[in-house]
Amino acid sequence: MAVNSKKALLKKTSSQQYLEENEKLEIDVEFSVVTLTIIKEGTSIVFDDYNALEQFKSIISSAVKENGIVNIANPDYSVDIINENKDKQVLHLWLGGAFEESTLMITNDTHTIYILPVESTNKILDLIEQV
């Protein structure tokens, strides 16, 4: 039991260190509306209720910058984060399946990607299913 506890502690410490060493994704606008557009279909889902917006804030704040060279396929979704003044921040989203990581990219910085943890992917999938 002590060995398992020690391994869990080491794993947690390693994860904390990873988060500290890597930048988190920061959004420049306050969340008033989030629009999730399926790029291939051109259909959109609009999220404007408090609960969904709070979940998107949590999801975005969980994204961690991935170091390296970006060479990635076209995104699955476009995410528009809009504030009360209609200022907008646009992200590309490569949505993983249940229990998979996902990837975000700010559209005006195509040389940087951010990884969303499994929990955030699952939150997005839940939000989409609720519509």
Tab-separated table of C-alpha atoms in Angstrom:
chain	number	residue	atom	x	y	z
A	1	MET	CA	0.000	0.000	0.000
A	2	ALA	CA	2.820	2.400	0.832
A	3	VAL	CA	4.416	1.718	-2.549
A	4	ASN	CA	1.169	2.564	-4.397
A	5	SER	CA	0.787	5.762	-2.371
A	6	LYS	CA	4.348	6.745	-3.218
A	7	LYS	CA	3.742	6.092	-6.950
A	8	ALA	CA	0.555	8.173	-6.842
A	9	LEU	CA	2.432	10.993	-5.123
A	10	LEU	CA	5.216	10.854	-7.710
A	11	LYS	CA	2.686	10.874	-10.544
A	12	LYS	CA	0.864	13.864	-9.052
A	13	THR	CA	4.101	15.748	-8.536
A	14	SER	CA	5.093	15.064	-12.146
A	15	SER	CA	1.688	16.269	-13.381
A	16	GLN	CA	1.885	19.422	-11.258
A	17	GLN	CA	5.372	20.094	-12.555
A	18	TYR	CA	4.157	19.686	-16.163
A	19	LEU	CA	1.388	22.238	-15.600
A	20	GLU	CA	3.786	24.683	-13.977
A	21	GLU	CA	6.290	24.381	-16.816
A	22	ASN	CA	3.698	24.844	-19.564
A	23	GLU	CA	1.565	27.862	-20.326
A	24	LYS	CA	-2.163	27.791	-19.867
A	25	LEU	CA	-4.474	29.122	-22.574
A	26	GLU	CA	-5.784	32.605	-21.795
A	27	ILE	CA	-8.766	34.181	-23.528
A	28	ASP	CA	-8.920	37.947	-24.025
A	29	VAL	CA	-12.716	38.337	-23.862
A	30	GLU	CA	-15.271	37.709	-21.134
A	31	PHE	CA	-17.630	34.835	-21.961
A	32	SER	CA	-21.154	36.060	-22.836
A	33	VAL	CA	-21.830	33.626	-25.677
A	34	VAL	CA	-19.935	30.604	-26.942
A	35	THR	CA	-20.744	29.335	-30.419
A	36	LEU	CA	-19.501	25.898	-31.411
A	37	THR	CA	-19.581	25.420	-35.200
A	38	ILE	CA	-19.108	22.028	-36.841
A	39	ILE	CA	-16.886	23.113	-39.710
A	40	LYS	CA	-17.731	20.338	-42.221
A	41	GLU	CA	-21.471	20.788	-41.738
A	42	GLY	CA	-21.580	24.537	-41.136
A	43	THR	CA	-24.054	24.012	-38.294
A	44	SER	CA	-23.665	25.846	-35.001
A	45	ILE	CA	-24.637	25.345	-31.388
A	46	VAL	CA	-24.983	28.508	-29.294
A	47	PHE	CA	-24.304	28.379	-25.564
A	48	ASP	CA	-25.432	31.426	-23.619
A	49	ASP	CA	-26.733	30.106	-20.322
A	50	TYR	CA	-24.715	30.658	-17.160
A	51	ASN	CA	-23.962	26.983	-16.487
A	52	ALA	CA	-22.645	26.286	-19.994
A	53	LEU	CA	-20.534	29.463	-20.007
A	54	GLU	CA	-19.000	28.548	-16.648
A	55	GLN	CA	-18.199	25.080	-17.976
A	56	PHE	CA	-16.527	26.569	-21.067
A	57	LYS	CA	-14.452	28.861	-18.833
A	58	SER	CA	-13.326	25.805	-16.899
A	59	ILE	CA	-12.613	23.866	-20.093
A	60	ILE	CA	-10.564	26.669	-21.680
A	61	SER	CA	-8.606	27.310	-18.488
A	62	SER	CA	-7.609	23.625	-18.380
A	63	ALA	CA	-5.833	23.811	-21.765
A	64	VAL	CA	-2.040	23.572	-21.570
A	65	LYS	CA	0.375	24.743	-24.261
A	66	GLU	CA	2.050	21.926	-26.155
A	67	ASN	CA	5.640	22.586	-27.134
A	68	GLY	CA	6.921	21.568	-30.550
A	69	ILE	CA	6.141	22.131	-34.217
A	70	VAL	CA	2.467	22.197	-35.198
A	71	ASN	CA	1.481	20.091	-38.183
A	72	ILE	CA	-2.165	19.184	-37.798
A	73	ALA	CA	-5.207	18.381	-39.947
A	74	ASN	CA	-8.128	20.750	-40.426
A	75	PRO	CA	-10.118	21.308	-37.222
A	76	ASP	CA	-13.458	19.681	-36.427
A	77	TYR	CA	-14.967	22.762	-34.797
A	78	SER	CA	-14.668	26.516	-34.624
A	79	VAL	CA	-15.261	27.983	-31.165
A	80	ASP	CA	-16.306	31.640	-31.039
A	81	ILE	CA	-16.128	33.231	-27.598
A	82	ILE	CA	-18.036	36.501	-27.662
A	83	ASN	CA	-18.415	39.158	-24.962
A	84	GLU	CA	-21.181	41.701	-24.348
A	85	ASN	CA	-19.477	44.242	-26.650
A	86	LYS	CA	-19.420	41.647	-29.466
A	87	ASP	CA	-15.619	41.326	-29.228
A	88	LYS	CA	-14.678	37.840	-30.280
A	89	GLN	CA	-11.902	35.311	-29.728
A	90	VAL	CA	-11.914	32.403	-32.202
A	91	LEU	CA	-10.378	29.011	-31.517
A	92	HIS	CA	-10.064	25.845	-33.566
A	93	LEU	CA	-11.027	22.630	-31.786
A	94	TRP	CA	-10.019	19.078	-32.587
A	95	LEU	CA	-12.462	17.208	-30.359
A	96	GLY	CA	-11.407	13.821	-29.098
A	97	GLY	CA	-13.799	11.019	-28.243
A	98	ALA	CA	-14.936	10.137	-24.756
A	99	PHE	CA	-11.956	9.716	-22.422
A	100	GLU	CA	-9.516	11.227	-24.956
A	101	GLU	CA	-7.623	14.506	-24.967
A	102	SER	CA	-8.608	17.288	-27.359
A	103	THR	CA	-6.642	20.096	-28.980
A	104	LEU	CA	-7.264	23.845	-29.221
A	105	MET	CA	-5.574	26.513	-31.317
A	106	ILE	CA	-6.086	30.276	-31.278
A	107	THR	CA	-6.811	31.201	-34.889
A	108	ASN	CA	-4.379	34.120	-34.929
A	109	ASP	CA	-1.538	31.917	-33.608
A	110	THR	CA	-1.419	28.840	-35.827
A	111	HIS	CA	2.023	27.845	-34.540
A	112	THR	CA	0.802	26.964	-31.046
A	113	ILE	CA	-1.608	24.295	-29.830
A	114	TYR	CA	-3.095	23.653	-26.421
A	115	ILE	CA	-4.061	20.239	-25.075
A	116	LEU	CA	-7.319	19.732	-23.221
A	117	PRO	CA	-7.340	16.941	-20.655
A	118	VAL	CA	-9.765	14.023	-20.852
A	119	GLU	CA	-12.095	15.633	-18.303
A	120	SER	CA	-12.488	18.735	-20.480
A	121	THR	CA	-13.187	16.665	-23.590
A	122	ASN	CA	-15.893	14.824	-21.675
A	123	LYS	CA	-17.406	18.146	-20.534
A	124	ILE	CA	-17.604	19.378	-24.145
A	125	LEU	CA	-19.199	16.119	-25.271
A	126	ASP	CA	-21.740	16.412	-22.432
A	127	LEU	CA	-22.565	20.003	-23.392
A	128	ILE	CA	-23.122	18.980	-27.023
A	129	GLU	CA	-25.352	16.062	-25.982
A	130	GLN	CA	-27.528	18.341	-23.854
A	131	VAL	CA	-28.535	20.424	-26.880
